[in-house]
PDB file of C-alpha atoms in Angstrom:
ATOM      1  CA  UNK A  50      28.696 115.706  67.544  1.00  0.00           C
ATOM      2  CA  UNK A  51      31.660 113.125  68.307  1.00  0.00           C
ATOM      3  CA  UNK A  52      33.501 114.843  66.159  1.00  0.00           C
ATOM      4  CA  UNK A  53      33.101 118.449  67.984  1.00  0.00           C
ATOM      5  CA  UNK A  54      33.673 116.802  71.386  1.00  0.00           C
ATOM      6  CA  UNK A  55      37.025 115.060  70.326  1.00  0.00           C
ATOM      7  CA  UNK A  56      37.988 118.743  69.567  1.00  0.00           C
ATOM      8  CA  UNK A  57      36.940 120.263  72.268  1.00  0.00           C
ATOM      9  CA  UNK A  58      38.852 118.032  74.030  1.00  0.00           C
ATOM     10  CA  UNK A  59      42.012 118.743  72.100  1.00  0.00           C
ATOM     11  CA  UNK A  60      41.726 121.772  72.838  1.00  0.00           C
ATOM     12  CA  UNK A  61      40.939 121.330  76.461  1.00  0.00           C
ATOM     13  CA  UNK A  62      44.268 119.112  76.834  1.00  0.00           C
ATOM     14  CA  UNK A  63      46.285 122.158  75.258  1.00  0.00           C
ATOM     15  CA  UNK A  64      44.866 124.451  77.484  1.00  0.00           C
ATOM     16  CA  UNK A  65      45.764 122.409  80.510  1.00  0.00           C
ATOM     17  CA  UNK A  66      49.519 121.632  79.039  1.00  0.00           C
ATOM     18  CA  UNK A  67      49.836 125.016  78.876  1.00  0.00           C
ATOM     19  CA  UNK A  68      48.404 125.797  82.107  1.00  0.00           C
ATOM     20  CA  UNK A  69      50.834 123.144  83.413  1.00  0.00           C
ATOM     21  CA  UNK A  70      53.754 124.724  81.229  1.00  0.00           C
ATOM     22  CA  UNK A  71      53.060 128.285  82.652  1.00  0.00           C
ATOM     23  CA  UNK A  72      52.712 126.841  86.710  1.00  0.00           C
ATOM     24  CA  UNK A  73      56.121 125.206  86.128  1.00  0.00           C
ATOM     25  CA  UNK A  74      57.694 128.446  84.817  1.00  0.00           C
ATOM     26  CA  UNK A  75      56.315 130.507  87.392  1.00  0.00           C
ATOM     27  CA  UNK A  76      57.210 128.303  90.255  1.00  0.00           C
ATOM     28  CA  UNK A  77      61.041 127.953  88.939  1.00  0.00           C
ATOM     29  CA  UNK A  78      61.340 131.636  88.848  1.00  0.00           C
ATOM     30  CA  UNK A  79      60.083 131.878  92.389  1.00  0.00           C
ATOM     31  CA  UNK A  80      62.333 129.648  93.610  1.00  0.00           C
ATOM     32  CA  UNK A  81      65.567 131.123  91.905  1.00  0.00           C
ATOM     33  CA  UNK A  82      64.574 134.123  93.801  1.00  0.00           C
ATOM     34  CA  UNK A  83      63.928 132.528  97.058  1.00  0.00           C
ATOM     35  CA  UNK A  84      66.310 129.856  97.478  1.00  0.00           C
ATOM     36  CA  UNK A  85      70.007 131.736  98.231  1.00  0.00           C
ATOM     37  CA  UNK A  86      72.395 130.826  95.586  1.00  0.00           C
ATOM     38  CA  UNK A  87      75.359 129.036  95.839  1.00  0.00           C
ATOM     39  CA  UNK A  88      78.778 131.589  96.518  1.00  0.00           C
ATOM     40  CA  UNK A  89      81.420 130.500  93.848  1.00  0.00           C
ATOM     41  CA  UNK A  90      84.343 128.862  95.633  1.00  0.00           C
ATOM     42  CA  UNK A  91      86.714 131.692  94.818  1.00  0.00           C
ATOM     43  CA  UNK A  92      84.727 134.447  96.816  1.00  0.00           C
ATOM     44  CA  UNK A  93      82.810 132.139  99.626  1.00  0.00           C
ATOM     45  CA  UNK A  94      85.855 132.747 101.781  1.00  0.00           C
ATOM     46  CA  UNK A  95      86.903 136.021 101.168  1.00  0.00           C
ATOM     47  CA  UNK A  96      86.900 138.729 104.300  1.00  0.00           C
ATOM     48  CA  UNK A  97      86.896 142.423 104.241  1.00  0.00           C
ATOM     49  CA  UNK A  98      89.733 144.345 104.320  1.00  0.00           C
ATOM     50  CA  UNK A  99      90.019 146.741 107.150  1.00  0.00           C
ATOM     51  CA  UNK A 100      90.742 149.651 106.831  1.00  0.00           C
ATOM     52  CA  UNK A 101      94.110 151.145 108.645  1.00  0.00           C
ATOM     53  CA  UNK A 102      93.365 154.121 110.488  1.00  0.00           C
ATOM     54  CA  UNK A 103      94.893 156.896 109.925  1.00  0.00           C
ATOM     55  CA  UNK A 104      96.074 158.063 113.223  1.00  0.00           C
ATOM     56  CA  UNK A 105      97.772 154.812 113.165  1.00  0.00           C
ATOM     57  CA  UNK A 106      98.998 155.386 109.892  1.00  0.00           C
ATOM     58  CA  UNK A 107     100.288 159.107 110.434  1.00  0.00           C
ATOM     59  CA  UNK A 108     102.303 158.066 113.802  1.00  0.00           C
ATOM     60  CA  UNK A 109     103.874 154.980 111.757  1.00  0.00           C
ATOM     61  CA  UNK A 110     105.136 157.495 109.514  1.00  0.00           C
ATOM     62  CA  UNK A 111     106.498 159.692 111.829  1.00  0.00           C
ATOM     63  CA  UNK A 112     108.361 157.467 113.723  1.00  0.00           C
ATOM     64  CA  UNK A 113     109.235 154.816 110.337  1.00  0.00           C
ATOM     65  CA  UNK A 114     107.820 152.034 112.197  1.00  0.00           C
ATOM     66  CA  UNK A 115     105.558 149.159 111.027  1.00  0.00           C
ATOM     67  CA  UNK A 116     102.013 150.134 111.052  1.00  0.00           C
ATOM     68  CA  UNK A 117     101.281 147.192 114.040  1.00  0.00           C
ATOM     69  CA  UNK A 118     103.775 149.034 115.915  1.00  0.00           C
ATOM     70  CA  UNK A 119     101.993 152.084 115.792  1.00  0.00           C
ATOM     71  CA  UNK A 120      98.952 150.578 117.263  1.00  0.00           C
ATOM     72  CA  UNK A 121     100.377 149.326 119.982  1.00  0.00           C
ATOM     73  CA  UNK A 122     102.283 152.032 121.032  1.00  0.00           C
ATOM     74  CA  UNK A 123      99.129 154.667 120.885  1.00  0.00           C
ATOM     75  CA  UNK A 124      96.826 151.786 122.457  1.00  0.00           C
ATOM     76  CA  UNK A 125      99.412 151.317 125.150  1.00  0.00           C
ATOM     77  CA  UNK A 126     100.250 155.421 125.787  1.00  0.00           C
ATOM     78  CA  UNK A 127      96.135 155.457 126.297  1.00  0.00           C
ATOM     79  CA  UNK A 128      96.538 153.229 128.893  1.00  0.00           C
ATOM     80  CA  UNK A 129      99.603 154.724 130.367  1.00  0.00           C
ATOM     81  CA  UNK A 130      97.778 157.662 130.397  1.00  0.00           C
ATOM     82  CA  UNK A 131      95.520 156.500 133.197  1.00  0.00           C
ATOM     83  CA  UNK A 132      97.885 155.866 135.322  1.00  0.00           C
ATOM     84  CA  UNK A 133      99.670 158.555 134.836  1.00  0.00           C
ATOM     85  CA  UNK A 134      96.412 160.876 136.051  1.00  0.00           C
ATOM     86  CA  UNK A 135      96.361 158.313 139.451  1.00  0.00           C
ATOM     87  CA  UNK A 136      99.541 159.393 140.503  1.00  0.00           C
ATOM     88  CA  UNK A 137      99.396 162.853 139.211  1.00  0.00           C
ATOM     89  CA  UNK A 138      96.078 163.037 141.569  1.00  0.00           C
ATOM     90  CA  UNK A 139      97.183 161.322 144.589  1.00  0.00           C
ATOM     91  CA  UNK A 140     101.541 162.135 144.860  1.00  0.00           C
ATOM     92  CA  UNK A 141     102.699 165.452 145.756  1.00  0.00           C
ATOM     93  CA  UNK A 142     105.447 165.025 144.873  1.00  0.00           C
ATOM     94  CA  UNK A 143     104.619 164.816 141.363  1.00  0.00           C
ATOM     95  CA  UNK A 144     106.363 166.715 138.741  1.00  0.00           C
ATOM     96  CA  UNK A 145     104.823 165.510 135.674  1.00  0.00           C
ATOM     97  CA  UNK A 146     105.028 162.717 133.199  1.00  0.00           C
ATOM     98  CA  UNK A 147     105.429 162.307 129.736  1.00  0.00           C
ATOM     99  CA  UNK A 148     105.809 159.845 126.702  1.00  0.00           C
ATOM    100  CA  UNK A 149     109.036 158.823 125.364  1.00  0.00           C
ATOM    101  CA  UNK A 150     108.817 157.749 121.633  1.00  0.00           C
ATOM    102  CA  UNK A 151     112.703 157.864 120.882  1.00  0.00           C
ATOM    103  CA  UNK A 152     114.705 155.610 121.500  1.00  0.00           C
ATOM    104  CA  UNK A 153     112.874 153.720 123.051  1.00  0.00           C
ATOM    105  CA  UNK A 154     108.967 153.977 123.550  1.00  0.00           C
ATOM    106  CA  UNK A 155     107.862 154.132 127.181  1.00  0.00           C
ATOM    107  CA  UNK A 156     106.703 156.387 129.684  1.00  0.00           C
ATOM    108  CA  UNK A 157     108.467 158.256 132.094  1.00  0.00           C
ATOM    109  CA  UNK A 158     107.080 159.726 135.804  1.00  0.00           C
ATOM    110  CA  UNK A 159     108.706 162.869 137.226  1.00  0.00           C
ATOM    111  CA  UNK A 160     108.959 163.226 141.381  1.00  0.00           C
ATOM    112  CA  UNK A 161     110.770 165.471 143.744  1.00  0.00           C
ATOM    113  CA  UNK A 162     111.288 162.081 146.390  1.00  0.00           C
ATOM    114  CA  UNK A 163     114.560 160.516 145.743  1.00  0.00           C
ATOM    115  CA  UNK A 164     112.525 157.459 146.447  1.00  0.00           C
ATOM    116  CA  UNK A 165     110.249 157.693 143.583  1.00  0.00           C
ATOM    117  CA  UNK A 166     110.370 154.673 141.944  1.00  0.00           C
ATOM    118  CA  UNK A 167     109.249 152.405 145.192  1.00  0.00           C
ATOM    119  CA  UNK A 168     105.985 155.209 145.224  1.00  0.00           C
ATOM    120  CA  UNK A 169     105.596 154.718 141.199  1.00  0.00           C
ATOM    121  CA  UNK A 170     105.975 150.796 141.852  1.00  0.00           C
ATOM    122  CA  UNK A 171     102.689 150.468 143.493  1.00  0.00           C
ATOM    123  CA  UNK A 172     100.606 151.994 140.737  1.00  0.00           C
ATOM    124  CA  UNK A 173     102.131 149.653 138.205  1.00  0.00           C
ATOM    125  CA  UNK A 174     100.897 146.469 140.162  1.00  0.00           C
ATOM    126  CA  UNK A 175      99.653 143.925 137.530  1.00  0.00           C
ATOM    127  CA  UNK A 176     100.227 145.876 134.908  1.00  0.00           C
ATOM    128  CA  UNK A 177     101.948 143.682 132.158  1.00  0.00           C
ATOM    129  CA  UNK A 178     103.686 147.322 130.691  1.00  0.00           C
ATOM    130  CA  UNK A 179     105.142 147.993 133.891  1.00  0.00           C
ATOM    131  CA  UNK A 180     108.783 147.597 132.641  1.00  0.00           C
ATOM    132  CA  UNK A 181     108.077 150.360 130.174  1.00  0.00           C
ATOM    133  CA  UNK A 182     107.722 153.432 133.015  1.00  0.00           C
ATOM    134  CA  UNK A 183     111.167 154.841 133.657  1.00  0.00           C
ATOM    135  CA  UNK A 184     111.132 157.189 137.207  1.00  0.00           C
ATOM    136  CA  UNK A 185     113.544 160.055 137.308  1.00  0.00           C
ATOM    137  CA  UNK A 186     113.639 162.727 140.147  1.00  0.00           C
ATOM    138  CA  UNK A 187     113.210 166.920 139.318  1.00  0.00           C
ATOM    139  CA  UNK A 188     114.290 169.502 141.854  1.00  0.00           C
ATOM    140  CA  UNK A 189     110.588 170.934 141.192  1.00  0.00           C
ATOM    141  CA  UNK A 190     106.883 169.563 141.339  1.00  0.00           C
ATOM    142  CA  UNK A 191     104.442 170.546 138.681  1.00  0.00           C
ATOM    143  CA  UNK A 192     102.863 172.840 140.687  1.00  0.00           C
ATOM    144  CA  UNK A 193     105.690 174.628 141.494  1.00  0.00           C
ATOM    145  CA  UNK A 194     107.178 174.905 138.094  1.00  0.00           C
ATOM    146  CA  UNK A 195     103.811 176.218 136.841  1.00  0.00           C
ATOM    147  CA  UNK A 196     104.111 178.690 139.834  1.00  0.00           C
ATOM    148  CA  UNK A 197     107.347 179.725 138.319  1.00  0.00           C
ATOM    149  CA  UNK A 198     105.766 180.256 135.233  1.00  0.00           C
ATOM    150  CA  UNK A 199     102.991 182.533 136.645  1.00  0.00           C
ATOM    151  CA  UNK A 200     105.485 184.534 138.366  1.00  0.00           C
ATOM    152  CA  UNK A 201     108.106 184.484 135.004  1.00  0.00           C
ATOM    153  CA  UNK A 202     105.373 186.281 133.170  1.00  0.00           C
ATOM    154  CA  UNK A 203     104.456 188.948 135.629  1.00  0.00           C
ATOM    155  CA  UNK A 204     108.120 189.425 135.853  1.00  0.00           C
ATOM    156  CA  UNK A 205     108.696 190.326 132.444  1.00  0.00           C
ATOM    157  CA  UNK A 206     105.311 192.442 131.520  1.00  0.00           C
ATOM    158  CA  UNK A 207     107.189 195.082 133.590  1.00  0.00           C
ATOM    159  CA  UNK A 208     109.941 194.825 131.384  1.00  0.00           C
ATOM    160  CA  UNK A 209     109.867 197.307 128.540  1.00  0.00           C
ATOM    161  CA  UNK A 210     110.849 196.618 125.120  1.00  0.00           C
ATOM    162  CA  UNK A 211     110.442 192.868 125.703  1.00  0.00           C
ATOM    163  CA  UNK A 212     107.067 192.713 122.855  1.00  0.00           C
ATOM    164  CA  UNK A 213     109.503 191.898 120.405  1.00  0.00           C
ATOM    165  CA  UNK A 214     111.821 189.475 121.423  1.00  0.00           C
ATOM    166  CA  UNK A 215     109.310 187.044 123.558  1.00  0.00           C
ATOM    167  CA  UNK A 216     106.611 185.824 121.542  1.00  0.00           C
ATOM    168  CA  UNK A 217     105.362 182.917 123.777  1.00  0.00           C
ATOM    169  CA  UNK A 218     106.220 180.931 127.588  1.00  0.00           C
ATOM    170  CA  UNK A 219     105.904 177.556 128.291  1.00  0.00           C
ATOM    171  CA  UNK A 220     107.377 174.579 130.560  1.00  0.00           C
ATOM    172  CA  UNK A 221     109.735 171.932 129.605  1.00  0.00           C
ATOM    173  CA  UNK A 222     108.642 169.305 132.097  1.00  0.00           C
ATOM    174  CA  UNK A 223     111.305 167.264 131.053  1.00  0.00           C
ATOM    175  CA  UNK A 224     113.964 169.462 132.996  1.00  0.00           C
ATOM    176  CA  UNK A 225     111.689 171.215 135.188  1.00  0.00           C
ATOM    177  CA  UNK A 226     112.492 174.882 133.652  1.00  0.00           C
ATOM    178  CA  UNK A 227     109.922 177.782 132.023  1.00  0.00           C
ATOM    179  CA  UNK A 228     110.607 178.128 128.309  1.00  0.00           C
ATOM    180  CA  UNK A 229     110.725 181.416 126.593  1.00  0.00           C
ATOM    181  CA  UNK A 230     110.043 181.560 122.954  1.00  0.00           C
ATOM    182  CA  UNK A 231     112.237 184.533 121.059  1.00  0.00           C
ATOM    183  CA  UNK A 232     112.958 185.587 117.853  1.00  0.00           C
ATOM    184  CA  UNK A 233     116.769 186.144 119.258  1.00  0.00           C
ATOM    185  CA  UNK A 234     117.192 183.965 122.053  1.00  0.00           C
ATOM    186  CA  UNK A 235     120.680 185.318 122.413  1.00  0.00           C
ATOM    187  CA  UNK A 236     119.683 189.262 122.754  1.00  0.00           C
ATOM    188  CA  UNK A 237     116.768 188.412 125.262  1.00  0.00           C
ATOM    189  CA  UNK A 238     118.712 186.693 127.641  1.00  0.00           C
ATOM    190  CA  UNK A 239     121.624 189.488 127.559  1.00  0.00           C
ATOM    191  CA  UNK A 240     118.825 192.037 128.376  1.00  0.00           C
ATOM    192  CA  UNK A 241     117.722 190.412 130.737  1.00  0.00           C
ATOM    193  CA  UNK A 242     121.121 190.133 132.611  1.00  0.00           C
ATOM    194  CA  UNK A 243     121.975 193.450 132.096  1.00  0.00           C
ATOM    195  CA  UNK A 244     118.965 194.701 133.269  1.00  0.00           C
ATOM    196  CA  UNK A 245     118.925 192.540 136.054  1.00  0.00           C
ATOM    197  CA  UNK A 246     115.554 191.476 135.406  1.00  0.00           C
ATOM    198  CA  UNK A 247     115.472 188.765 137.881  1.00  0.00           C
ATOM    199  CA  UNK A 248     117.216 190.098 140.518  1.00  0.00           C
ATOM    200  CA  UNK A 249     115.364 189.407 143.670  1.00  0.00           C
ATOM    201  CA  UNK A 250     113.278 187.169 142.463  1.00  0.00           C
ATOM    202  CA  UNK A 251     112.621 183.538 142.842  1.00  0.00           C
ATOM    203  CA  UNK A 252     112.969 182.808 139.142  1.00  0.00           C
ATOM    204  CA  UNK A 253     116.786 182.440 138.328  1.00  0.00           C
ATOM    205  CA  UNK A 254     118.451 182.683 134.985  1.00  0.00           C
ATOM    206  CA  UNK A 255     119.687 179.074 135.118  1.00  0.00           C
ATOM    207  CA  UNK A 256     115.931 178.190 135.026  1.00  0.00           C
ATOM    208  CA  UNK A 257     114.734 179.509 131.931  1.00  0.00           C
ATOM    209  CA  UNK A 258     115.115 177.692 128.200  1.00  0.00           C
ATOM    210  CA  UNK A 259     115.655 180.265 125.896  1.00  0.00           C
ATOM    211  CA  UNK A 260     114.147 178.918 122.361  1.00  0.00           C
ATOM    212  CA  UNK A 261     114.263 180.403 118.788  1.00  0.00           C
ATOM    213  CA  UNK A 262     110.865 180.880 117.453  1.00  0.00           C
ATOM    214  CA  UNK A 263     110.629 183.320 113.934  1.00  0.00           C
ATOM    215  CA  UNK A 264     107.398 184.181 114.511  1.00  0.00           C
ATOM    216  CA  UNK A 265     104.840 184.844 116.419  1.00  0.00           C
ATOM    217  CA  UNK A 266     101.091 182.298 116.777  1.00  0.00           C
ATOM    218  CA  UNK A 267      98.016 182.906 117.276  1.00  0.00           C
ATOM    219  CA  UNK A 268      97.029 182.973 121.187  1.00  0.00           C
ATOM    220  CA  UNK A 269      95.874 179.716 122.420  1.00  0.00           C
ATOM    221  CA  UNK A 270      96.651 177.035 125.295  1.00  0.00           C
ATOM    222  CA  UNK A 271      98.152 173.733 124.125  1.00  0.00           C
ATOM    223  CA  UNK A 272      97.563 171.079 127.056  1.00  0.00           C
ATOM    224  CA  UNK A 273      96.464 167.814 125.412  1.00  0.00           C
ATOM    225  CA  UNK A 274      98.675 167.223 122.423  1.00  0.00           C
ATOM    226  CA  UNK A 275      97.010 164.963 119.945  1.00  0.00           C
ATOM    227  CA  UNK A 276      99.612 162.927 119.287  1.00  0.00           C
ATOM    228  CA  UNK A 277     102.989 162.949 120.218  1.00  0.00           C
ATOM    229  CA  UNK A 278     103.845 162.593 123.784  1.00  0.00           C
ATOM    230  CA  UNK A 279      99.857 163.129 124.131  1.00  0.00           C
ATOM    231  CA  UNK A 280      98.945 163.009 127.894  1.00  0.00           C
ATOM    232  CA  UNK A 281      97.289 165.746 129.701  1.00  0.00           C
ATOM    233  CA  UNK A 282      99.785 165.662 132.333  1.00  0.00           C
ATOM    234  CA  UNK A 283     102.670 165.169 129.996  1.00  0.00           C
ATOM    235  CA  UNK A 284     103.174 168.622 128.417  1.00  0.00           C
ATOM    236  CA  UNK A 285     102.275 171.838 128.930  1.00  0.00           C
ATOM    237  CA  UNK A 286     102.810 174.919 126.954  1.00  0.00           C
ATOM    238  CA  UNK A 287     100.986 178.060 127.309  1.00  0.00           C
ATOM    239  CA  UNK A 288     101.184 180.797 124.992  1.00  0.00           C
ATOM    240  CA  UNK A 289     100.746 184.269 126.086  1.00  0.00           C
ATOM    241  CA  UNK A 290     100.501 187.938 124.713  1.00  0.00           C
TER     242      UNK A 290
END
């Protein structure tokens, strides 16, 4: 009988070592995946990369300027952008603005007053770009020299045998003149001098841009470039059957 208890108690002592055994086991695996493990040293302090974006990137390219460059030109041409619509809305005199990216990057305002740059000055109040906006003066306001357009293409759709040599009209805000788009520049201006096309008219010869253009686009309206020069009140070129 002493005998069969001693075992039994043997055995009861290597049940409850193992018991023990298989509680420690468990609770060592439950911590390891509880308790957050130590970061080696070589990765703890490691940040992602960003990446560059690509309109960034592209206008970098373009222009063969560091990419930091790019992004503060394009953040800076958003904000000259508002401004830009303020005085577009509320001068007008106004006659259009656009974005300079050579030489120099900046942005330049377009008025009729000869006194333009005291009525640019107060928009630019505060504004830590301010020496960036160059004012010039244009015989013509916007409105006026989209007038001329309008009346530049009901000019010429009474002129026959002009479908071939104008494939598109536009402005050039820069000088204040309507552009015409040709496959010979050179043999649609002569018509239209020797036909006297604008005779009469309030569209002179000496406003017009004549520009070589192979061949003809699609139809379309091109206000808001994307990127270059990319205001909506800093180009305008309208494309017409």
């Amino acid at each position: 009988m002493f005998i069969k208890r001693r075992a039994w108690n043997r055995l009861a002592t290597l049940c409850l070592l193992a018991a023990v055994v298989f509680f420690v086991l468990q609770s060592s695996t439950l911590i390891a995946q509880t308790v957050p493990q130590a970061v080696p040293e070589s990765t703890a302090d490691t940040t992602p990369v960003e990446e560059p974006n690509p309109t960034f990137a592209a206008y970098a390219e373009a222009m063969k300027i560091p990419y930091e460059e790019a992004e503060r030109r394009l953040v800076l041409q958003y904000k000259m952008n508002e401004v830009e619509i303020k005085i577009a809305e509320a001068e007008p005199t106004y006659a259009g603005s656009w974005t300079q990216h050579e030489p120099t990057f900046g942005l330049v305002v377009a008025l009729t007053d000869p006194d333009g740059k005291a009525i640019v000055e107060k928009y630019l109040q505060g504004i830590e770009w301010a020496d960036l906006v160059e004012v010039v003066q244009r015989p013509r306001t916007l409105v006026e020299l989209e007038s001329m357009l309008d009346q530049t293409q009901a000019i010429l759709k009474g002129v026959e045998g002009l479908s071939d040599l104008i494939y598109a009209t536009g402005l050039n805000i820069q000088v204040s003149k309507v552009k015409l788009y040709s496959p010979a520049p050179e043999a649609l201006q002569a018509k239209l001098v020797q036909e006297r096309v604008l005779q009469g008219s309030p569209v002179k010869l000496e406003d017009i841009e004549f520009l070589l253009q192979e061949q003809p686009v699609a139809f379309a309206q091109w206000k808001y470039p994307y990127l270059l020069g990319g205001t909506p009140t800093s180009t305008t070129v309208v494309i017409e059957s």
